[in-house]
Amino acid sequence: MMILERNTLLIMAVLAALFPLLVGNQYALHIGIMVLFYAVLATSLNLIVGYVGEFSLGHTAFLGLGAYAAALLSLRMGLPIWATIPLAGVISALFGAAIGAITLRLRGPYFVIITLAFAEVLRIIANNWMGLTNGPMGLSGVVQPALLADASPLAAKRFYFYLALAIAVVALYLAYRFVYSNNGRAAVTVRENRYVAQSVGIQPFAYAMRAFVLGAFLAGLAGGFYAHYITFVGANVFGFAFMVSMIIMVLIGGKGTLVGPLVGALLITVLNEYLREFQELRMSLFGLIVIGVVLFLPNGLMGFLNLRRERRRATPAAAAESHAEAPGGSA
Amino acid sequence: MSEVQNFPTPMLSVRGLCKTFGGLKAVQDIDLDVNSGEVFGLIGPNGAGKTTCFNLITGFYTPTAGRVTFQGHDITGHSPYRIARRGLVRSFQKTNVLKALSVFENVLAGHYLSTRQTLLATFFPHAGVSRAEREARDSAARIVELMGLAARMDTPAFRLSCGELRLLEVAVALAAKPALLMLDEPAAGLNSQEAMRFGSILKSLRRSEVESIVLVEHNMSLVMEVCDRVMVMHFGSKLAEGRPEQVKNDPQVIEAYLGRARA
Amino acid sequence: MDMLLQFVANGLVSGSFYALSALGLTLIFGLMRVVNFAHGEFYMLGGVLGWFVTTYLGLNFFVGLVVVVVAMAAFGWLVDRFLIERVRDQGEEPSILLTIGLSIFLTNSALLVVGTAPLNIAGAVPNAPVFLGPVVLTQMRLFAVAACAVLILAAYLLIRHTRLGRAMRATFQDPMAARLAGIKTAYVYASTFALGTVLAASSGMLLGSIYSVQVSGGGLISLKAFVVVILGGMGSFAGAIVGGLILGLAEALWGGYVSSGTVDVIGFLIVILTLIFKPYGLFSTQVERA
């Protein structure tokens, strides 16, 4: 599993790196950039949904914090892009530590609602604190890197594509290291069975917290990138639309795998673009997708593929265990 | 007990342990000592408070009164994970494994304590990290074989039979490298043949894997077979303690089990 | 002082509305252990349907309400039989995700059909002012408060004193035993879900006649209902009423004395504080056991 995921990720990275060389179309590049942006976001949400095993509806808090942090650092303090994006991640992670300290004490529906409450509080603050965030007008004109001053629009898109790719590579490297280390195993142990986890020496809260803060950091990076790429940040970065996209990407790809959310990001971003003109139709379709995934594909596309792989491997030897048809999902 | 102890200080020592749940006295004034090198059995009819005792010693419940000392350290009321880190690891009465993971992954997850690392080492692993990982993998494979589950190494836990699950539970606990292993009804649901096989595995674990074992068990022949000493609980209190054959013939114990003369 | 009285009166009025709109949520959670994230959308559908039957079919308010109740009961029943039923006994997460999906689908499908403009439902009584000493309210609001009280009481009596209510409580306590006692638990679950849906929808229509129906407002309604239910304790009937009144008062006072633009923030702060200090609600004595 580990080797398979690593190789898939490497192949994906190489393909992504070749993409701008093969494509000279600004629109296609823009879609590529959005896929990478969402890949980072979905990966970060997956750390919480897939590895802590709790469902956060407030992950946009960290996207938004990162976006506002980068925009303010750039506009008010004149920091360059190579400083604002990492700092956006750090600031997000600090908030993640504070919010996690409160929210991770709760589970199930209580966790869902308290995370949502935090995101909503931040959205309302962003909408009302004129002095800092410029309220509903938002922060516009986030500074572009100097080297883009004379660049053609196509070159600028290529620059942002590789920047997004770099962030995605960092995000997946960190996530991969985390997941396939003692940390990730401890988090999965807690997710699967808190009692077993404690009885082998794991402090449940510590590992939920590590995953949560890492998730916040990555979402903050994505937010920082978003601020510079779009050049505008408004309170909508805390909104439900981003949240819905992230959830669907993680669920449809398969939570608890690293490749799954990337596949989800690719599918949903392209679908998003394809249905761009039909906002409500698109969202209502997303709702149906969520329902469909929960009912028919509880472990996402990756879970489905793994199950098939396992079945195929098991078929020659295992007439004996064909009675065990229980689903493998976590309760 | 006025018996002369062979060992200067017991490994686990419990004094005056009590637990009440809303007025109900689940465990009353329990004293017990487990010596190094010993297999200690905790028996008694259903509802006698054996599992509560377990939960109190391993930190899953906080005692209402009493002290628990393990290897000279007071661990009364500590969190379960801190107690596990001292080398006291338990299994659970109801099957508790990581259902979605394979047998090997379960046991590997049990190696948590031997593969702990800083966050920095997680993201930028040095040679020590990969060595610890390799050692944990080797050790996990060895424990799986030791428990006789080698053929099921990559089988997801939810596909295992009841007997295999019990073995896996013990394997996960062993993976944490305990000094004292506490097993709560590890042979529940096994037939007598499986239970005997389980008993011989347990006996082989002492000395080779762990120093001592505490066992809560209903299967009397298993208890008689593997335990050096047993304690009988009844209605939350200690009824008798001693060598298995001694206890077996104690009239009070027979009464408790057969349920005569409840007054 | 007069201002304070007016704020308190306003707070109690909207508090009783909150109580009613949270009742269905707490009922479904308490009896079925399903956290219904589509609750606000059921409320919204009740409003939209109420607007449709009064405006297009020309029914009067009360006849319209009966139509809405029947239609939404059927809808809730079907949702339970075809969706919730399939993830029953699989823990909390699938039902949470399922209802989140349902809420996204319902909101956007409704937007697709009726658009974003607020919809007005002709009220049951005129909107004339009523003077109670220094406090001014409208007839319509007083009527709505009375209707809230009637609906809450009716739901309470249904659960406490009818055969169906007894079957519901039995099923909640021990589904297996209820089944053995000959209760068709699948129907009990569906009826409970339908009842929760009806409570949400009828409050949606009632309050739609006072404010107006916002198709995209379901999310906010759900959130407020969650605030109320968390405050009062999930599954607690009395808790929902007290929680509703507390939220209504807190919002009215915050809006009156602190800042009217950030009224919504108060609910979330209450939720966060409640969950930190009393995670299972103000009135619960529930303790977690290992």
Short mmCIF file of N, CA, C and O in Angstrom, two decimals, chain A residues 1-2 173-175 177-183 185-186 188-204 206-207 210 214 307 310-311 313 321-330, chain B residues 60 79-82 84-85 88-92 95-101 105 108-119 121-125 133 136-137 152 154-156 158-159 172-173 176:
data_model
loop_
_atom_site.label_atom_id
_atom_site.label_comp_id
_atom_site.label_asym_id
_atom_site.label_seq_id
_atom_site.Cartn_x
_atom_site.Cartn_y
_atom_site.Cartn_z
N MET A 1 0.84 -1.20 0.00
CA MET A 1 0.00 0.00 0.00
C MET A 1 0.87 1.25 0.00
O MET A 1 0.68 2.17 -0.78
N MET A 2 1.86 1.23 0.91
CA MET A 2 2.76 2.37 1.04
C MET A 2 3.53 2.62 -0.26
O MET A 2 3.54 3.72 -0.79
N TYR A 173 4.35 15.59 0.41
CA TYR A 173 5.52 15.03 1.09
C TYR A 173 5.25 14.97 2.59
O TYR A 173 5.43 13.92 3.23
N LEU A 174 4.78 16.08 3.15
CA LEU A 174 4.53 16.12 4.59
C LEU A 174 3.45 15.10 4.97
O LEU A 174 3.59 14.36 5.94
N ALA A 175 2.38 15.08 4.18
CA ALA A 175 1.28 14.16 4.48
C ALA A 175 1.76 12.71 4.39
O ALA A 175 1.46 11.88 5.25
N ARG A 177 4.86 11.53 4.72
CA ARG A 177 5.74 11.23 5.84
C ARG A 177 4.93 11.01 7.12
O ARG A 177 5.21 10.11 7.91
N PHE A 178 3.95 11.86 7.30
CA PHE A 178 3.15 11.77 8.52
C PHE A 178 2.36 10.47 8.55
O PHE A 178 2.40 9.72 9.53
N VAL A 179 1.67 10.19 7.46
CA VAL A 179 0.76 9.05 7.42
C VAL A 179 1.51 7.73 7.55
O VAL A 179 1.10 6.83 8.26
N TYR A 180 2.65 7.63 6.84
CA TYR A 180 3.39 6.37 6.89
C TYR A 180 4.51 6.40 7.93
O TYR A 180 5.60 5.91 7.69
N SER A 181 4.23 7.03 9.05
CA SER A 181 5.19 6.98 10.14
C SER A 181 4.42 6.49 11.36
O SER A 181 3.23 6.21 11.31
N ASN A 182 5.15 6.43 12.46
CA ASN A 182 4.53 6.07 13.72
C ASN A 182 3.35 6.99 14.04
O ASN A 182 2.34 6.57 14.58
N ASN A 183 3.47 8.29 13.66
CA ASN A 183 2.40 9.25 13.90
C ASN A 183 1.10 8.84 13.23
O ASN A 183 0.04 8.84 13.84
N ARG A 185 0.29 5.92 12.02
CA ARG A 185 -0.23 4.66 12.58
C ARG A 185 -0.94 4.91 13.89
O ARG A 185 -2.00 4.34 14.14
N ALA A 186 -0.35 5.79 14.72
CA ALA A 186 -0.99 6.09 16.01
C ALA A 186 -2.35 6.75 15.76
O ALA A 186 -3.34 6.39 16.41
N VAL A 188 -4.30 6.43 13.16
CA VAL A 188 -5.24 5.42 12.65
C VAL A 188 -5.68 4.50 13.79
O VAL A 188 -6.85 4.12 13.88
N THR A 189 -4.75 4.17 14.69
CA THR A 189 -5.12 3.32 15.82
C THR A 189 -6.20 4.02 16.67
O THR A 189 -7.18 3.40 17.06
N VAL A 190 -6.01 5.31 16.90
CA VAL A 190 -7.00 6.06 17.68
C VAL A 190 -8.34 6.08 16.93
O VAL A 190 -9.39 5.85 17.52
N ARG A 191 -8.28 6.32 15.62
CA ARG A 191 -9.50 6.37 14.82
C ARG A 191 -10.25 5.04 14.89
O ARG A 191 -11.46 5.01 15.06
N GLU A 192 -9.51 3.94 14.77
CA GLU A 192 -10.16 2.64 14.72
C GLU A 192 -10.65 2.20 16.09
O GLU A 192 -11.67 1.54 16.21
N ASN A 193 -9.87 2.47 17.14
CA ASN A 193 -10.27 1.99 18.46
C ASN A 193 -9.50 2.73 19.54
O ASN A 193 -8.33 2.46 19.78
N ARG A 194 -10.17 3.64 20.20
CA ARG A 194 -9.50 4.47 21.22
C ARG A 194 -8.98 3.62 22.37
O ARG A 194 -7.97 3.94 22.97
N TYR A 195 -9.71 2.56 22.71
CA TYR A 195 -9.31 1.77 23.88
C TYR A 195 -8.02 1.02 23.59
O TYR A 195 -7.10 1.02 24.40
N VAL A 196 -7.96 0.38 22.43
CA VAL A 196 -6.73 -0.32 22.06
C VAL A 196 -5.58 0.69 22.03
O VAL A 196 -4.50 0.43 22.55
N ALA A 197 -5.83 1.86 21.43
CA ALA A 197 -4.78 2.87 21.32
C ALA A 197 -4.21 3.20 22.70
O ALA A 197 -2.99 3.17 22.90
N GLN A 198 -5.09 3.46 23.65
CA GLN A 198 -4.59 3.82 24.99
C GLN A 198 -3.86 2.66 25.63
O GLN A 198 -2.87 2.84 26.33
N SER A 199 -4.36 1.45 25.39
CA SER A 199 -3.75 0.32 26.08
C SER A 199 -2.37 -0.02 25.52
O SER A 199 -1.61 -0.72 26.17
N VAL A 200 -2.02 0.46 24.33
CA VAL A 200 -0.65 0.26 23.87
C VAL A 200 0.19 1.53 24.03
O VAL A 200 1.28 1.63 23.49
N GLY A 201 -0.31 2.48 24.80
CA GLY A 201 0.51 3.62 25.19
C GLY A 201 0.28 4.90 24.40
O GLY A 201 1.05 5.85 24.55
N ILE A 202 -0.73 4.94 23.56
CA ILE A 202 -0.95 6.14 22.74
C ILE A 202 -1.85 7.12 23.48
O ILE A 202 -2.90 6.73 24.01
N GLN A 203 -1.45 8.38 23.53
CA GLN A 203 -2.32 9.40 24.08
C GLN A 203 -3.21 9.91 22.94
O GLN A 203 -2.73 10.57 22.04
N PRO A 204 -4.50 9.57 22.97
CA PRO A 204 -5.33 9.84 21.78
C PRO A 204 -5.30 11.30 21.35
O PRO A 204 -5.15 11.60 20.16
N ALA A 206 -3.10 13.64 21.61
CA ALA A 206 -1.87 14.15 21.02
C ALA A 206 -1.82 13.91 19.51
O ALA A 206 -1.40 14.78 18.75
N TYR A 207 -2.31 12.74 19.09
CA TYR A 207 -2.20 12.42 17.67
C TYR A 207 -3.28 13.07 16.85
O TYR A 207 -3.05 13.49 15.70
N ARG A 210 -1.87 16.54 16.38
CA ARG A 210 -0.82 16.66 15.36
C ARG A 210 -1.42 16.67 13.96
O ARG A 210 -1.06 17.50 13.12
N LEU A 214 -1.35 19.88 11.37
CA LEU A 214 -0.76 19.72 10.04
C LEU A 214 -1.80 20.06 8.97
O LEU A 214 -1.49 20.75 7.99
N LEU A 307 -10.64 -2.79 -2.70
CA LEU A 307 -11.49 -3.95 -2.43
C LEU A 307 -11.41 -4.93 -3.59
O LEU A 307 -11.29 -6.14 -3.42
N GLU A 310 -8.11 -6.67 -3.60
CA GLU A 310 -8.08 -7.69 -2.55
C GLU A 310 -8.87 -8.91 -2.98
O GLU A 310 -8.43 -10.05 -2.82
N ARG A 311 -10.04 -8.68 -3.58
CA ARG A 311 -10.88 -9.79 -4.02
C ARG A 311 -10.14 -10.63 -5.04
O ARG A 311 -10.11 -11.85 -4.96
N ARG A 313 -7.00 -10.92 -5.54
CA ARG A 313 -5.90 -11.64 -4.94
C ARG A 313 -6.44 -12.83 -4.14
O ARG A 313 -5.80 -13.87 -4.05
N GLU A 321 -13.20 -18.51 2.67
CA GLU A 321 -13.59 -17.33 3.43
C GLU A 321 -14.63 -16.48 2.69
O GLU A 321 -14.86 -15.35 3.03
N SER A 322 -15.23 -17.08 1.68
CA SER A 322 -16.21 -16.30 0.92
C SER A 322 -17.44 -15.96 1.76
O SER A 322 -18.22 -15.11 1.40
N HIS A 323 -17.58 -16.64 2.90
CA HIS A 323 -18.74 -16.32 3.75
C HIS A 323 -18.60 -14.97 4.42
O HIS A 323 -19.57 -14.35 4.77
N ALA A 324 -17.34 -14.53 4.59
CA ALA A 324 -17.14 -13.27 5.32
C ALA A 324 -17.33 -12.09 4.38
O ALA A 324 -16.42 -11.63 3.75
N GLU A 325 -18.57 -11.63 4.30
CA GLU A 325 -18.86 -10.55 3.35
C GLU A 325 -18.99 -9.21 4.03
O GLU A 325 -19.47 -8.25 3.44
N ALA A 326 -18.55 -9.15 5.30
CA ALA A 326 -18.73 -7.91 6.03
C ALA A 326 -17.94 -6.78 5.39
O ALA A 326 -16.84 -6.99 4.91
N PRO A 327 -18.51 -5.58 5.34
CA PRO A 327 -17.78 -4.45 4.76
C PRO A 327 -16.62 -4.05 5.66
O PRO A 327 -16.67 -4.21 6.87
N GLY A 328 -15.57 -3.54 5.05
CA GLY A 328 -14.35 -3.28 5.81
C GLY A 328 -14.28 -1.88 6.41
O GLY A 328 -13.27 -1.53 6.99
N GLY A 329 -15.31 -1.09 6.26
CA GLY A 329 -15.24 0.29 6.69
C GLY A 329 -15.14 0.42 8.20
O GLY A 329 -15.47 -0.49 8.93
N SER A 330 -14.66 1.55 8.62
CA SER A 330 -14.57 1.80 10.05
C SER A 330 -15.93 2.23 10.54
O SER A 330 -16.67 2.91 9.85
N PHE B 60 -8.51 2.86 33.27
CA PHE B 60 -9.71 3.20 32.50
C PHE B 60 -10.83 3.70 33.41
O PHE B 60 -11.71 4.43 32.97
N SER B 79 -3.55 8.02 33.66
CA SER B 79 -4.26 7.72 32.41
C SER B 79 -3.77 6.38 31.88
O SER B 79 -2.62 6.01 32.10
N PRO B 80 -4.64 5.67 31.14
CA PRO B 80 -4.26 4.37 30.60
C PRO B 80 -2.96 4.40 29.81
O PRO B 80 -2.13 3.51 29.94
N TYR B 81 -2.77 5.46 29.01
CA TYR B 81 -1.58 5.45 28.16
C TYR B 81 -0.30 5.60 28.97
O TYR B 81 0.75 5.06 28.63
N ARG B 82 -0.39 6.34 30.10
CA ARG B 82 0.80 6.48 30.95
C ARG B 82 1.13 5.16 31.63
O ARG B 82 2.29 4.81 31.81
N ALA B 84 0.41 2.22 30.41
CA ALA B 84 0.96 1.34 29.37
C ALA B 84 2.44 1.65 29.16
O ALA B 84 3.25 0.76 28.94
N ARG B 85 2.80 2.93 29.23
CA ARG B 85 4.20 3.30 29.01
C ARG B 85 5.13 2.76 30.10
O ARG B 85 6.32 2.63 29.89
N LEU B 88 2.71 -1.89 31.71
CA LEU B 88 1.54 -2.67 32.12
C LEU B 88 0.50 -2.55 31.01
O LEU B 88 -0.10 -1.49 30.83
N VAL B 89 0.32 -3.61 30.24
CA VAL B 89 -0.54 -3.54 29.07
C VAL B 89 -1.66 -4.57 29.22
O VAL B 89 -1.43 -5.68 29.72
N ARG B 90 -2.84 -4.21 28.78
CA ARG B 90 -4.01 -5.07 28.95
C ARG B 90 -4.69 -5.38 27.63
O ARG B 90 -4.50 -4.69 26.63
N SER B 91 -5.51 -6.42 27.63
CA SER B 91 -6.44 -6.63 26.53
C SER B 91 -7.85 -6.45 27.07
O SER B 91 -8.03 -6.24 28.27
N PHE B 92 -8.84 -6.54 26.19
CA PHE B 92 -10.21 -6.23 26.59
C PHE B 92 -11.10 -7.46 26.50
O PHE B 92 -10.81 -8.40 25.77
N THR B 95 -14.04 -8.23 22.05
CA THR B 95 -12.98 -8.18 21.05
C THR B 95 -12.65 -6.75 20.70
O THR B 95 -13.50 -5.98 20.28
N ASN B 96 -11.40 -6.37 20.89
CA ASN B 96 -10.97 -5.03 20.58
C ASN B 96 -9.70 -5.09 19.75
O ASN B 96 -8.61 -5.22 20.29
N VAL B 97 -9.87 -5.04 18.44
CA VAL B 97 -8.72 -4.93 17.55
C VAL B 97 -9.05 -3.84 16.53
O VAL B 97 -10.14 -3.28 16.56
N LEU B 98 -8.12 -3.56 15.65
CA LEU B 98 -8.38 -2.55 14.62
C LEU B 98 -8.95 -3.29 13.42
O LEU B 98 -8.22 -3.87 12.63
N LYS B 99 -10.27 -3.31 13.33
CA LYS B 99 -10.97 -4.23 12.42
C LYS B 99 -10.59 -4.07 10.96
O LYS B 99 -10.49 -5.03 10.22
N ALA B 100 -10.38 -2.81 10.53
CA ALA B 100 -10.17 -2.58 9.10
C ALA B 100 -8.74 -2.92 8.68
O ALA B 100 -8.47 -3.06 7.50
N LEU B 101 -7.83 -3.07 9.64
CA LEU B 101 -6.43 -3.28 9.30
C LEU B 101 -6.09 -4.78 9.27
O LEU B 101 -6.77 -5.59 9.88
N GLU B 105 -0.64 -5.30 10.31
CA GLU B 105 -0.77 -3.87 10.64
C GLU B 105 -1.24 -3.66 12.07
O GLU B 105 -0.82 -2.71 12.74
N LEU B 108 1.77 -4.24 14.19
CA LEU B 108 2.71 -3.13 13.98
C LEU B 108 2.23 -1.89 14.75
O LEU B 108 3.02 -1.19 15.38
N ALA B 109 0.91 -1.64 14.71
CA ALA B 109 0.37 -0.49 15.43
C ALA B 109 0.64 -0.64 16.93
O ALA B 109 0.86 0.36 17.62
N GLY B 110 0.66 -1.88 17.40
CA GLY B 110 0.96 -2.12 18.82
C GLY B 110 2.38 -1.74 19.19
O GLY B 110 2.69 -1.53 20.36
N HIS B 111 3.26 -1.61 18.21
CA HIS B 111 4.65 -1.24 18.46
C HIS B 111 4.84 0.26 18.62
O HIS B 111 5.96 0.76 18.50
N TYR B 112 3.78 0.95 18.89
CA TYR B 112 3.84 2.40 19.00
C TYR B 112 5.01 2.90 19.87
O TYR B 112 5.78 3.75 19.47
N LEU B 113 5.11 2.32 21.07
CA LEU B 113 6.08 2.88 22.03
C LEU B 113 7.53 2.73 21.57
O LEU B 113 8.37 3.58 21.87
N SER B 114 7.82 1.66 20.81
CA SER B 114 9.21 1.48 20.40
C SER B 114 9.55 2.27 19.14
O SER B 114 10.69 2.30 18.72
N THR B 115 8.55 2.91 18.53
CA THR B 115 8.84 3.69 17.31
C THR B 115 8.45 5.16 17.46
O THR B 115 8.24 5.85 16.48
N ARG B 116 8.35 5.62 18.70
CA ARG B 116 8.01 7.04 18.88
C ARG B 116 9.13 7.92 18.33
O ARG B 116 10.30 7.56 18.39
N GLN B 117 8.75 9.06 17.80
CA GLN B 117 9.74 9.96 17.20
C GLN B 117 9.25 11.39 17.29
O GLN B 117 8.06 11.64 17.47
N THR B 118 10.17 12.34 17.14
CA THR B 118 9.76 13.73 17.14
C THR B 118 9.11 14.05 15.80
O THR B 118 9.28 13.32 14.82
N LEU B 119 8.40 15.18 15.76
CA LEU B 119 7.78 15.59 14.50
C LEU B 119 8.84 15.86 13.44
O LEU B 119 8.66 15.54 12.27
N ALA B 121 11.71 14.45 13.08
CA ALA B 121 12.20 13.18 12.54
C ALA B 121 11.14 12.52 11.67
O ALA B 121 11.45 11.74 10.78
N THR B 122 9.87 12.85 11.90
CA THR B 122 8.81 12.32 11.05
C THR B 122 8.96 12.86 9.63
O THR B 122 8.88 12.12 8.65
N PHE B 123 9.19 14.17 9.55
CA PHE B 123 9.22 14.79 8.23
C PHE B 123 10.60 14.66 7.57
O PHE B 123 10.70 14.60 6.35
N PHE B 124 11.65 14.60 8.39
CA PHE B 124 12.99 14.43 7.84
C PHE B 124 13.67 13.28 8.55
O PHE B 124 14.49 13.47 9.43
N PRO B 125 13.30 12.05 8.18
CA PRO B 125 13.74 10.90 8.95
C PRO B 125 15.26 10.69 8.86
O PRO B 125 15.84 10.85 7.79
N GLU B 133 11.93 1.54 12.61
CA GLU B 133 10.83 1.04 11.79
C GLU B 133 11.08 -0.42 11.40
O GLU B 133 10.19 -1.27 11.51
N ALA B 136 10.75 -2.71 14.25
CA ALA B 136 9.34 -2.89 14.62
C ALA B 136 8.67 -3.87 13.67
O ALA B 136 7.89 -4.74 14.09
N ARG B 137 8.99 -3.76 12.38
CA ARG B 137 8.39 -4.67 11.40
C ARG B 137 8.84 -6.12 11.64
O ARG B 137 8.02 -7.05 11.59
N ARG B 152 -2.18 -15.87 8.42
CA ARG B 152 -3.17 -14.80 8.28
C ARG B 152 -2.54 -13.42 8.28
O ARG B 152 -3.26 -12.42 8.44
N ASP B 154 -1.61 -11.08 6.31
CA ASP B 154 -2.16 -9.95 5.56
C ASP B 154 -3.68 -9.96 5.48
O ASP B 154 -4.28 -9.21 4.71
N THR B 155 -4.30 -10.80 6.28
CA THR B 155 -5.77 -10.85 6.28
C THR B 155 -6.31 -9.71 7.14
O THR B 155 -5.82 -9.48 8.23
N PRO B 156 -7.33 -8.99 6.63
CA PRO B 156 -7.94 -7.95 7.47
C PRO B 156 -8.57 -8.59 8.72
O PRO B 156 -9.11 -9.69 8.64
N PHE B 158 -11.22 -8.13 10.31
CA PHE B 158 -12.65 -8.47 10.35
C PHE B 158 -12.97 -9.81 9.70
O PHE B 158 -14.07 -10.32 9.83
N ARG B 159 -11.98 -10.39 8.99
CA ARG B 159 -12.21 -11.71 8.40
C ARG B 159 -11.74 -12.86 9.29
O ARG B 159 -11.87 -14.02 8.92
N VAL B 172 -1.37 -7.96 19.80
CA VAL B 172 -1.29 -6.50 19.82
C VAL B 172 -0.77 -6.03 21.17
O VAL B 172 0.09 -5.15 21.25
N ALA B 173 -1.25 -6.66 22.25
CA ALA B 173 -0.79 -6.27 23.58
C ALA B 173 0.70 -6.59 23.74
O ALA B 173 1.46 -5.80 24.28
N ALA B 176 3.38 -4.13 22.47
CA ALA B 176 3.77 -2.97 23.28
C ALA B 176 4.86 -3.32 24.27
O ALA B 176 5.25 -2.49 25.08
#
